[in-house]
JSON list of C-alpha atoms in Angstrom, two decimals:
[
{"chain": "A", "resi": 1427, "resn": "MET", "atom": "CA", "xyz": [5.26, -2.77, 26.02]},
{"chain": "A", "resi": 1428, "resn": "THR", "atom": "CA", "xyz": [4.23, -2.11, 22.41]},
{"chain": "A", "resi": 1429, "resn": "THR", "atom": "CA", "xyz": [0.80, -3.25, 21.23]},
{"chain": "A", "resi": 1430, "resn": "VAL", "atom": "CA", "xyz": [0.41, -4.51, 17.67]},
{"chain": "A", "resi": 1431, "resn": "VAL", "atom": "CA", "xyz": [-2.27, -5.64, 15.21]},
{"chain": "A", "resi": 1432, "resn": "LEU", "atom": "CA", "xyz": [-0.98, -8.04, 12.52]},
{"chain": "A", "resi": 1433, "resn": "ALA", "atom": "CA", "xyz": [-2.62, -8.10, 9.08]},
{"chain": "A", "resi": 1434, "resn": "ASP", "atom": "CA", "xyz": [-1.48, -10.64, 6.48]},
{"chain": "A", "resi": 1435, "resn": "ASP", "atom": "CA", "xyz": [-3.46, -13.03, 4.27]},
{"chain": "A", "resi": 1436, "resn": "GLU", "atom": "CA", "xyz": [-0.75, -15.72, 4.53]},
{"chain": "A", "resi": 1437, "resn": "ALA", "atom": "CA", "xyz": [-1.90, -17.58, 7.65]},
{"chain": "A", "resi": 1438, "resn": "LEU", "atom": "CA", "xyz": [1.39, -19.38, 8.24]},
{"chain": "A", "resi": 1439, "resn": "LEU", "atom": "CA", "xyz": [3.44, -16.18, 8.13]},
{"chain": "A", "resi": 1440, "resn": "ARG", "atom": "CA", "xyz": [0.93, -14.26, 10.25]},
{"chain": "A", "resi": 1441, "resn": "LYS", "atom": "CA", "xyz": [0.76, -16.99, 12.92]},
{"chain": "A", "resi": 1442, "resn": "ALA", "atom": "CA", "xyz": [4.56, -17.28, 12.95]},
{"chain": "A", "resi": 1443, "resn": "MET", "atom": "CA", "xyz": [4.92, -13.52, 13.48]},
{"chain": "A", "resi": 1444, "resn": "ALA", "atom": "CA", "xyz": [2.25, -13.54, 16.19]},
{"chain": "A", "resi": 1445, "resn": "ALA", "atom": "CA", "xyz": [4.22, -16.25, 18.02]},
{"chain": "A", "resi": 1446, "resn": "LEU", "atom": "CA", "xyz": [7.74, -14.92, 17.39]},
{"chain": "A", "resi": 1447, "resn": "LEU", "atom": "CA", "xyz": [7.48, -11.13, 17.81]},
{"chain": "A", "resi": 1448, "resn": "PRO", "atom": "CA", "xyz": [6.60, -11.30, 21.56]},
{"chain": "A", "resi": 1449, "resn": "LEU", "atom": "CA", "xyz": [9.62, -13.60, 22.08]},
{"chain": "A", "resi": 1450, "resn": "GLU", "atom": "CA", "xyz": [11.94, -11.03, 20.43]},
{"chain": "A", "resi": 1451, "resn": "GLY", "atom": "CA", "xyz": [10.82, -7.98, 22.39]},
{"chain": "A", "resi": 1452, "resn": "ASP", "atom": "CA", "xyz": [8.18, -6.31, 24.57]},
{"chain": "A", "resi": 1453, "resn": "ILE", "atom": "CA", "xyz": [5.36, -6.79, 22.08]},
{"chain": "A", "resi": 1454, "resn": "THR", "atom": "CA", "xyz": [1.75, -7.77, 22.66]},
{"chain": "A", "resi": 1455, "resn": "VAL", "atom": "CA", "xyz": [-0.27, -8.87, 19.62]},
{"chain": "A", "resi": 1456, "resn": "LEU", "atom": "CA", "xyz": [-3.82, -7.61, 20.22]},
{"chain": "A", "resi": 1457, "resn": "ALA", "atom": "CA", "xyz": [-5.41, -9.09, 17.10]},
{"chain": "A", "resi": 1458, "resn": "GLU", "atom": "CA", "xyz": [-4.75, -10.71, 13.72]},
{"chain": "A", "resi": 1459, "resn": "ALA", "atom": "CA", "xyz": [-6.45, -9.93, 10.41]},
{"chain": "A", "resi": 1460, "resn": "GLU", "atom": "CA", "xyz": [-6.34, -11.91, 7.19]},
{"chain": "A", "resi": 1461, "resn": "ASN", "atom": "CA", "xyz": [-7.52, -9.19, 4.78]},
{"chain": "A", "resi": 1462, "resn": "GLY", "atom": "CA", "xyz": [-7.77, -5.43, 4.43]},
{"chain": "A", "resi": 1463, "resn": "ALA", "atom": "CA", "xyz": [-11.33, -5.11, 5.71]},
{"chain": "A", "resi": 1464, "resn": "GLU", "atom": "CA", "xyz": [-10.46, -7.09, 8.86]},
{"chain": "A", "resi": 1465, "resn": "ALA", "atom": "CA", "xyz": [-7.31, -4.97, 9.30]},
{"chain": "A", "resi": 1466, "resn": "VAL", "atom": "CA", "xyz": [-9.40, -1.77, 9.33]},
{"chain": "A", "resi": 1467, "resn": "GLU", "atom": "CA", "xyz": [-11.91, -3.23, 11.78]},
{"chain": "A", "resi": 1468, "resn": "ALA", "atom": "CA", "xyz": [-9.25, -4.66, 14.14]},
{"chain": "A", "resi": 1469, "resn": "THR", "atom": "CA", "xyz": [-7.19, -1.45, 14.12]},
{"chain": "A", "resi": 1470, "resn": "LEU", "atom": "CA", "xyz": [-10.15, 0.81, 14.86]},
{"chain": "A", "resi": 1471, "resn": "ARG", "atom": "CA", "xyz": [-11.39, -1.53, 17.60]},
{"chain": "A", "resi": 1472, "resn": "HIS", "atom": "CA", "xyz": [-8.05, -2.29, 19.35]},
{"chain": "A", "resi": 1473, "resn": "ARG", "atom": "CA", "xyz": [-6.17, 0.98, 18.62]},
{"chain": "A", "resi": 1474, "resn": "PRO", "atom": "CA", "xyz": [-2.69, -0.61, 18.61]},
{"chain": "A", "resi": 1475, "resn": "ASP", "atom": "CA", "xyz": [0.57, 1.32, 18.97]},
{"chain": "A", "resi": 1476, "resn": "VAL", "atom": "CA", "xyz": [1.66, -0.11, 15.60]},
{"chain": "A", "resi": 1477, "resn": "LEU", "atom": "CA", "xyz": [-0.27, -1.75, 12.78]},
{"chain": "A", "resi": 1478, "resn": "VAL", "atom": "CA", "xyz": [1.87, -4.30, 10.91]},
{"chain": "A", "resi": 1479, "resn": "ILE", "atom": "CA", "xyz": [0.19, -4.82, 7.54]},
{"chain": "A", "resi": 1480, "resn": "ASP", "atom": "CA", "xyz": [0.96, -6.71, 4.35]},
{"chain": "A", "resi": 1481, "resn": "LEU", "atom": "CA", "xyz": [0.86, -4.68, 1.15]},
{"chain": "A", "resi": 1482, "resn": "GLU", "atom": "CA", "xyz": [-0.60, -7.41, -1.08]},
{"chain": "A", "resi": 1483, "resn": "MET", "atom": "CA", "xyz": [-3.89, -8.81, 0.22]},
{"chain": "A", "resi": 1484, "resn": "PRO", "atom": "CA", "xyz": [-7.07, -9.95, -1.51]},
{"chain": "A", "resi": 1485, "resn": "GLY", "atom": "CA", "xyz": [-10.06, -7.60, -1.67]},
{"chain": "A", "resi": 1486, "resn": "VAL", "atom": "CA", "xyz": [-9.02, -4.38, 0.06]},
{"chain": "A", "resi": 1487, "resn": "ASP", "atom": "CA", "xyz": [-5.21, -4.35, -0.18]},
{"chain": "A", "resi": 1488, "resn": "GLY", "atom": "CA", "xyz": [-2.79, -2.83, 2.33]},
{"chain": "A", "resi": 1489, "resn": "LEU", "atom": "CA", "xyz": [-2.94, 0.65, 0.77]},
{"chain": "A", "resi": 1490, "resn": "GLY", "atom": "CA", "xyz": [-6.75, 0.62, 0.69]},
{"chain": "A", "resi": 1491, "resn": "ALA", "atom": "CA", "xyz": [-6.85, -0.42, 4.34]},
{"chain": "A", "resi": 1492, "resn": "VAL", "atom": "CA", "xyz": [-4.35, 2.28, 5.34]},
{"chain": "A", "resi": 1493, "resn": "ALA", "atom": "CA", "xyz": [-6.36, 4.97, 3.50]},
{"chain": "A", "resi": 1494, "resn": "GLU", "atom": "CA", "xyz": [-9.50, 3.85, 5.35]},
{"chain": "A", "resi": 1495, "resn": "ILE", "atom": "CA", "xyz": [-7.74, 3.79, 8.75]},
{"chain": "A", "resi": 1496, "resn": "ARG", "atom": "CA", "xyz": [-6.22, 7.25, 8.18]},
{"chain": "A", "resi": 1497, "resn": "ARG", "atom": "CA", "xyz": [-9.71, 8.77, 7.87]},
{"chain": "A", "resi": 1498, "resn": "THR", "atom": "CA", "xyz": [-10.54, 7.77, 11.46]},
{"chain": "A", "resi": 1499, "resn": "ARG", "atom": "CA", "xyz": [-7.10, 7.42, 13.05]},
{"chain": "A", "resi": 1500, "resn": "PRO", "atom": "CA", "xyz": [-4.75, 9.83, 11.28]},
{"chain": "A", "resi": 1501, "resn": "GLU", "atom": "CA", "xyz": [-2.13, 9.31, 14.01]},
{"chain": "A", "resi": 1502, "resn": "GLN", "atom": "CA", "xyz": [-1.95, 5.49, 13.60]},
{"chain": "A", "resi": 1503, "resn": "VAL", "atom": "CA", "xyz": [1.66, 4.23, 13.27]},
{"chain": "A", "resi": 1504, "resn": "ILE", "atom": "CA", "xyz": [1.94, 1.78, 10.37]},
{"chain": "A", "resi": 1505, "resn": "LEU", "atom": "CA", "xyz": [4.63, -0.72, 9.33]},
{"chain": "A", "resi": 1506, "resn": "MET", "atom": "CA", "xyz": [4.09, -2.16, 5.86]},
{"chain": "A", "resi": 1507, "resn": "LEU", "atom": "CA", "xyz": [5.49, -5.53, 4.88]},
{"chain": "A", "resi": 1508, "resn": "THR", "atom": "CA", "xyz": [6.21, -6.03, 1.20]},
{"chain": "A", "resi": 1509, "resn": "ARG", "atom": "CA", "xyz": [7.69, -8.52, -1.24]},
{"chain": "A", "resi": 1510, "resn": "HIS", "atom": "CA", "xyz": [7.58, -6.36, -4.35]},
{"chain": "A", "resi": 1511, "resn": "ALA", "atom": "CA", "xyz": [8.30, -2.72, -3.64]},
{"chain": "A", "resi": 1512, "resn": "LYS", "atom": "CA", "xyz": [7.02, -0.99, -6.78]},
{"chain": "A", "resi": 1513, "resn": "PRO", "atom": "CA", "xyz": [8.05, 2.69, -6.93]},
{"chain": "A", "resi": 1514, "resn": "GLY", "atom": "CA", "xyz": [4.50, 3.93, -7.55]},
{"chain": "A", "resi": 1515, "resn": "VAL", "atom": "CA", "xyz": [3.13, 1.89, -4.66]},
{"chain": "A", "resi": 1516, "resn": "LEU", "atom": "CA", "xyz": [5.84, 3.12, -2.30]},
{"chain": "A", "resi": 1517, "resn": "ARG", "atom": "CA", "xyz": [5.17, 6.73, -3.28]},
{"chain": "A", "resi": 1518, "resn": "LYS", "atom": "CA", "xyz": [1.46, 6.24, -2.61]},
{"chain": "A", "resi": 1519, "resn": "ALA", "atom": "CA", "xyz": [2.13, 4.57, 0.76]},
{"chain": "A", "resi": 1520, "resn": "LEU", "atom": "CA", "xyz": [4.44, 7.40, 1.85]},
{"chain": "A", "resi": 1521, "resn": "LYS", "atom": "CA", "xyz": [1.78, 9.94, 0.85]},
{"chain": "A", "resi": 1522, "resn": "LEU", "atom": "CA", "xyz": [-0.67, 8.02, 3.05]},
{"chain": "A", "resi": 1523, "resn": "GLY", "atom": "CA", "xyz": [1.81, 8.48, 5.90]},
{"chain": "A", "resi": 1524, "resn": "VAL", "atom": "CA", "xyz": [3.11, 4.92, 6.25]},
{"chain": "A", "resi": 1525, "resn": "GLN", "atom": "CA", "xyz": [6.11, 5.28, 8.61]},
{"chain": "A", "resi": 1526, "resn": "GLY", "atom": "CA", "xyz": [7.92, 2.02, 7.93]},
{"chain": "A", "resi": 1527, "resn": "PHE", "atom": "CA", "xyz": [8.65, -0.53, 5.19]},
{"chain": "A", "resi": 1528, "resn": "VAL", "atom": "CA", "xyz": [10.22, -3.91, 5.78]},
{"chain": "A", "resi": 1529, "resn": "SER", "atom": "CA", "xyz": [10.76, -6.83, 3.43]},
{"chain": "A", "resi": 1530, "resn": "LYS", "atom": "CA", "xyz": [8.60, -9.87, 4.18]},
{"chain": "A", "resi": 1531, "resn": "ALA", "atom": "CA", "xyz": [11.83, -11.89, 4.08]},
{"chain": "A", "resi": 1532, "resn": "ALA", "atom": "CA", "xyz": [13.17, -10.04, 7.17]},
{"chain": "A", "resi": 1533, "resn": "GLU", "atom": "CA", "xyz": [14.05, -11.89, 10.38]},
{"chain": "A", "resi": 1534, "resn": "PRO", "atom": "CA", "xyz": [11.51, -11.56, 13.25]},
{"chain": "A", "resi": 1535, "resn": "ALA", "atom": "CA", "xyz": [14.20, -9.84, 15.36]},
{"chain": "A", "resi": 1536, "resn": "HIS", "atom": "CA", "xyz": [14.58, -7.17, 12.67]},
{"chain": "A", "resi": 1537, "resn": "ILE", "atom": "CA", "xyz": [10.82, -6.63, 12.39]},
{"chain": "A", "resi": 1538, "resn": "THR", "atom": "CA", "xyz": [10.65, -6.33, 16.20]},
{"chain": "A", "resi": 1539, "resn": "SER", "atom": "CA", "xyz": [13.41, -3.70, 16.27]},
{"chain": "A", "resi": 1540, "resn": "VAL", "atom": "CA", "xyz": [11.69, -1.70, 13.48]},
{"chain": "A", "resi": 1541, "resn": "ILE", "atom": "CA", "xyz": [8.40, -1.78, 15.41]},
{"chain": "A", "resi": 1542, "resn": "GLY", "atom": "CA", "xyz": [10.32, -0.26, 18.33]},
{"chain": "A", "resi": 1543, "resn": "VAL", "atom": "CA", "xyz": [11.84, 2.44, 16.11]},
{"chain": "A", "resi": 1544, "resn": "LEU", "atom": "CA", "xyz": [8.41, 3.40, 14.73]},
{"chain": "A", "resi": 1545, "resn": "HIS", "atom": "CA", "xyz": [6.86, 3.40, 18.20]},
{"chain": "A", "resi": 1546, "resn": "GLU", "atom": "CA", "xyz": [9.47, 6.00, 19.19]},
{"chain": "A", "resi": 1547, "resn": "GLY", "atom": "CA", "xyz": [8.14, 8.27, 16.45]},
{"chain": "A", "resi": 1548, "resn": "LYS", "atom": "CA", "xyz": [10.89, 7.63, 13.91]},
{"chain": "A", "resi": 1549, "resn": "ARG", "atom": "CA", "xyz": [10.70, 6.23, 10.35]},
{"chain": "A", "resi": 1550, "resn": "TRP", "atom": "CA", "xyz": [12.30, 3.16, 8.82]},
{"chain": "A", "resi": 1551, "resn": "ILE", "atom": "CA", "xyz": [12.63, 1.92, 5.23]},
{"chain": "A", "resi": 1552, "resn": "ASP", "atom": "CA", "xyz": [14.69, -1.21, 4.60]},
{"chain": "A", "resi": 1553, "resn": "PRO", "atom": "CA", "xyz": [17.61, -0.44, 2.24]},
{"chain": "A", "resi": 1554, "resn": "ASP", "atom": "CA", "xyz": [16.52, -3.02, -0.36]},
{"chain": "A", "resi": 1555, "resn": "VAL", "atom": "CA", "xyz": [13.01, -1.52, -0.37]},
{"chain": "A", "resi": 1556, "resn": "SER", "atom": "CA", "xyz": [14.24, 2.08, -0.69]},
{"chain": "A", "resi": 1557, "resn": "ALA", "atom": "CA", "xyz": [16.63, 1.12, -3.51]},
{"chain": "A", "resi": 1558, "resn": "LEU", "atom": "CA", "xyz": [13.66, -0.15, -5.51]},
{"chain": "A", "resi": 1559, "resn": "ALA", "atom": "CA", "xyz": [11.75, 3.03, -4.78]},
{"chain": "A", "resi": 1560, "resn": "LEU", "atom": "CA", "xyz": [14.55, 5.14, -6.20]},
{"chain": "A", "resi": 1561, "resn": "VAL", "atom": "CA", "xyz": [14.42, 3.36, -9.54]},
{"chain": "A", "resi": 1562, "resn": "ASP", "atom": "CA", "xyz": [11.42, 5.38, -10.66]},
{"chain": "A", "resi": 1563, "resn": "ASP", "atom": "CA", "xyz": [11.17, 5.66, -14.42]},
{"chain": "A", "resi": 1564, "resn": "CYS", "atom": "CA", "xyz": [7.44, 6.39, -14.48]},
{"chain": "A", "resi": 1565, "resn": "PRO", "atom": "CA", "xyz": [6.59, 9.38, -16.73]},
{"chain": "A", "resi": 1566, "resn": "LEU", "atom": "CA", "xyz": [2.95, 9.48, -15.60]},
{"chain": "A", "resi": 1567, "resn": "THR", "atom": "CA", "xyz": [1.55, 11.90, -13.03]},
{"chain": "A", "resi": 1568, "resn": "ASP", "atom": "CA", "xyz": [-0.27, 10.61, -9.94]},
{"chain": "A", "resi": 1569, "resn": "ARG", "atom": "CA", "xyz": [-3.61, 11.68, -11.44]},
{"chain": "A", "resi": 1570, "resn": "GLU", "atom": "CA", "xyz": [-2.88, 9.86, -14.73]},
{"chain": "A", "resi": 1571, "resn": "LEU", "atom": "CA", "xyz": [-2.01, 6.75, -12.70]},
{"chain": "A", "resi": 1572, "resn": "ASP", "atom": "CA", "xyz": [-5.25, 7.06, -10.71]},
{"chain": "A", "resi": 1573, "resn": "VAL", "atom": "CA", "xyz": [-7.29, 7.23, -13.92]},
{"chain": "A", "resi": 1574, "resn": "LEU", "atom": "CA", "xyz": [-5.45, 4.23, -15.43]},
{"chain": "A", "resi": 1575, "resn": "ARG", "atom": "CA", "xyz": [-5.94, 2.24, -12.22]},
{"chain": "A", "resi": 1576, "resn": "VAL", "atom": "CA", "xyz": [-9.71, 2.69, -12.42]},
{"chain": "A", "resi": 1577, "resn": "THR", "atom": "CA", "xyz": [-9.67, 2.08, -16.20]},
{"chain": "A", "resi": 1578, "resn": "GLY", "atom": "CA", "xyz": [-7.99, -1.26, -15.54]},
{"chain": "A", "resi": 1579, "resn": "GLU", "atom": "CA", "xyz": [-11.03, -2.24, -13.47]},
{"chain": "A", "resi": 1580, "resn": "GLY", "atom": "CA", "xyz": [-13.20, -1.93, -16.59]},
{"chain": "A", "resi": 1581, "resn": "TYR", "atom": "CA", "xyz": [-15.02, 1.33, -15.84]},
{"chain": "A", "resi": 1582, "resn": "SER", "atom": "CA", "xyz": [-16.27, 3.76, -18.49]},
{"chain": "A", "resi": 1583, "resn": "VAL", "atom": "CA", "xyz": [-15.08, 7.38, -18.69]},
{"chain": "A", "resi": 1584, "resn": "ALA", "atom": "CA", "xyz": [-18.32, 8.49, -16.97]},
{"chain": "A", "resi": 1585, "resn": "ASP", "atom": "CA", "xyz": [-17.78, 5.95, -14.17]},
{"chain": "A", "resi": 1586, "resn": "ILE", "atom": "CA", "xyz": [-14.12, 6.95, -13.75]},
{"chain": "A", "resi": 1587, "resn": "ALA", "atom": "CA", "xyz": [-15.14, 10.62, -13.53]},
{"chain": "A", "resi": 1588, "resn": "ALA", "atom": "CA", "xyz": [-17.73, 9.82, -10.87]},
{"chain": "A", "resi": 1589, "resn": "ARG", "atom": "CA", "xyz": [-15.40, 7.61, -8.82]},
{"chain": "A", "resi": 1590, "resn": "LEU", "atom": "CA", "xyz": [-12.51, 10.13, -8.86]},
{"chain": "A", "resi": 1591, "resn": "HIS", "atom": "CA", "xyz": [-14.75, 13.21, -8.57]},
{"chain": "A", "resi": 1592, "resn": "LEU", "atom": "CA", "xyz": [-13.45, 14.66, -11.85]},
{"chain": "A", "resi": 1593, "resn": "ALA", "atom": "CA", "xyz": [-15.12, 16.11, -14.94]},
{"chain": "A", "resi": 1594, "resn": "GLN", "atom": "CA", "xyz": [-15.40, 13.68, -17.86]},
{"chain": "A", "resi": 1595, "resn": "GLY", "atom": "CA", "xyz": [-13.34, 16.04, -20.04]},
{"chain": "A", "resi": 1596, "resn": "THR", "atom": "CA", "xyz": [-10.57, 16.03, -17.43]},
{"chain": "A", "resi": 1597, "resn": "VAL", "atom": "CA", "xyz": [-10.59, 12.22, -17.35]},
{"chain": "A", "resi": 1598, "resn": "ARG", "atom": "CA", "xyz": [-10.32, 12.14, -21.17]},
{"chain": "A", "resi": 1599, "resn": "ASN", "atom": "CA", "xyz": [-7.34, 14.53, -21.00]},
{"chain": "A", "resi": 1600, "resn": "TYR", "atom": "CA", "xyz": [-5.56, 12.36, -18.42]},
{"chain": "A", "resi": 1601, "resn": "LEU", "atom": "CA", "xyz": [-6.21, 9.24, -20.50]},
{"chain": "A", "resi": 1602, "resn": "SER", "atom": "CA", "xyz": [-5.01, 10.95, -23.67]},
{"chain": "A", "resi": 1603, "resn": "ASN", "atom": "CA", "xyz": [-1.79, 12.09, -21.93]},
{"chain": "A", "resi": 1604, "resn": "ALA", "atom": "CA", "xyz": [-1.22, 8.59, -20.53]},
{"chain": "A", "resi": 1605, "resn": "MET", "atom": "CA", "xyz": [-1.72, 7.01, -23.97]},
{"chain": "A", "resi": 1606, "resn": "GLN", "atom": "CA", "xyz": [0.76, 9.46, -25.51]},
{"chain": "A", "resi": 1607, "resn": "LYS", "atom": "CA", "xyz": [3.37, 8.84, -22.83]},
{"chain": "A", "resi": 1608, "resn": "THR", "atom": "CA", "xyz": [3.02, 5.05, -23.06]},
{"chain": "A", "resi": 1609, "resn": "GLN", "atom": "CA", "xyz": [2.71, 5.14, -26.87]},
{"chain": "A", "resi": 1610, "resn": "THR", "atom": "CA", "xyz": [-0.44, 3.02, -26.78]},
{"chain": "A", "resi": 1611, "resn": "ARG", "atom": "CA", "xyz": [-3.64, 3.29, -28.81]},
{"chain": "A", "resi": 1612, "resn": "THR", "atom": "CA", "xyz": [-6.31, 2.67, -26.20]},
{"chain": "A", "resi": 1613, "resn": "ARG", "atom": "CA", "xyz": [-6.75, 3.46, -22.51]},
{"chain": "A", "resi": 1614, "resn": "HIS", "atom": "CA", "xyz": [-6.89, -0.26, -21.74]},
{"chain": "A", "resi": 1615, "resn": "GLU", "atom": "CA", "xyz": [-3.52, -0.79, -23.48]},
{"chain": "A", "resi": 1616, "resn": "ALA", "atom": "CA", "xyz": [-2.12, 2.16, -21.50]},
{"chain": "A", "resi": 1617, "resn": "ALA", "atom": "CA", "xyz": [-3.38, 0.62, -18.23]},
{"chain": "A", "resi": 1618, "resn": "ARG", "atom": "CA", "xyz": [-1.86, -2.75, -19.17]},
{"chain": "A", "resi": 1619, "resn": "TYR", "atom": "CA", "xyz": [1.44, -1.09, -20.10]},
{"chain": "A", "resi": 1620, "resn": "ALA", "atom": "CA", "xyz": [1.56, 0.76, -16.77]},
{"chain": "A", "resi": 1621, "resn": "ARG", "atom": "CA", "xyz": [0.79, -2.44, -14.86]},
{"chain": "A", "resi": 1622, "resn": "GLU", "atom": "CA", "xyz": [3.48, -4.41, -16.72]},
{"chain": "A", "resi": 1623, "resn": "HIS", "atom": "CA", "xyz": [6.00, -1.70, -15.81]},
{"chain": "A", "resi": 1624, "resn": "ASP", "atom": "CA", "xyz": [4.99, -1.83, -12.13]},
{"chain": "A", "resi": 1625, "resn": "TRP", "atom": "CA", "xyz": [3.72, 1.75, -12.13]},
{"chain": "A", "resi": 1626, "resn": "LEU", "atom": "CA", "xyz": [0.27, 0.91, -10.80]}
]
């Protein structure tokens, strides 16, 4: 029997999975969460074999929740559901140690079998998801992307430096590099450009 916590902000999809996954295999759904904060709380409280979490959620998204969970439960097995597999996001998720990726359009039987694969200690990335991850035309480094991500939230250079634990001069260098690579005039234009190209 594999225990699972389901986290997805789409109630209909989450409830359907909670009903269907136990019918497809030896799965017990311990709890459901409708946002990232609830996903962290439910995972730390119930300690499931596998956390099945949606990438796109309001407030704390799937990646934010995974980062938080990893601090307390580094061994937690995680299956991420996604509609839009952006290369940068996939890279970040893999760095956080997410073991599996499945399209949200997958059949419940497929999701059940992937949960089993992950529970055995293996990895799984759906072919259509991995194909998108390979199409990586992003010229920006991870640090430049981090700085642009925080810029996009409207923070000043001083705020960005404080949030990312960097010197202000270092932040300015990253922003300058990002503006050169994206051929934009301001850091906000660079952040917008990166977002439009699915790099953030």
